[in-house]
Amino acid sequence: MTRFEEEHPFLIDQERNIRTGLMHGTESVTKADRGFWEDFKEFIDNGNVLGLAVGLVTGGAFSSLINSFVNDILTPPLGLVIGKANFENLFIVLKHGHNPNMSYETIEQAQTDGGVTWNYGRFAQVMSNFIILSFALFWTVRFFQIFQRDEIIKSQVKCKYCRTSISKKAVRCKFCTSWLDEREQSQ
């Protein structure tokens, strides 16, 4: 045995495991690798990836639907009431561009001329998209709660002793361990 083998027996064992694994065609060489691949296979098998993919695609489609509702249905009548045909082009010119006497009809005209604008119409449109999307998602979750045994949005209550938030189904507070159903605490 060489001096290196005496000083580093772990490396020698690891090299032997790798060579054995390569010769016998085993999937994993070390316990760490086997744990990682087993965890990854379990993650895939549990449906987490599929659920995540479906959630992302559905969320993107839902977001497009809400954006279309706000941009195409909600804001055009509001823009007509305000006096602008396009609600998105509501802006204030903070600094005129190269032509100080020019009147801008759109934000793009002002920016092309070098003007600085405050685009409150775009902000209002994005804000309304957010509020409507949040409201719609809230009611969608509430609708699905009707058909599920467990709630999606967990209801929380405050412990009457330590005032921390706990599940409303709890019998005992997980923070101060007091009984919540008027049971006497055992000494």
PDB file of C-alpha atoms in Angstrom, residues 140-152:
ATOM      1  CA  THR A 140     -62.212  30.622  -8.086  1.00  0.00           C
ATOM      2  CA  VAL A 141     -60.465  29.217  -5.002  1.00  0.00           C
ATOM      3  CA  ARG A 142     -63.632  29.758  -2.926  1.00  0.00           C
ATOM      4  CA  PHE A 143     -65.671  27.938  -5.582  1.00  0.00           C
ATOM      5  CA  PHE A 144     -63.353  24.910  -5.508  1.00  0.00           C
ATOM      6  CA  GLN A 145     -63.442  24.844  -1.714  1.00  0.00           C
ATOM      7  CA  ILE A 146     -67.102  23.881  -1.915  1.00  0.00           C
ATOM      8  CA  PHE A 147     -66.158  20.578  -3.549  1.00  0.00           C
ATOM      9  CA  GLN A 148     -63.145  19.746  -1.423  1.00  0.00           C
ATOM     10  CA  ARG A 149     -63.027  18.266   2.016  1.00  0.00           C
ATOM     11  CA  ASP A 150     -59.957  20.293   3.065  1.00  0.00           C
ATOM     12  CA  GLU A 151     -59.917  24.029   2.587  1.00  0.00           C
ATOM     13  CA  ILE A 152     -57.453  25.549   0.141  1.00  0.00           C
TER      14      ILE A 152
END
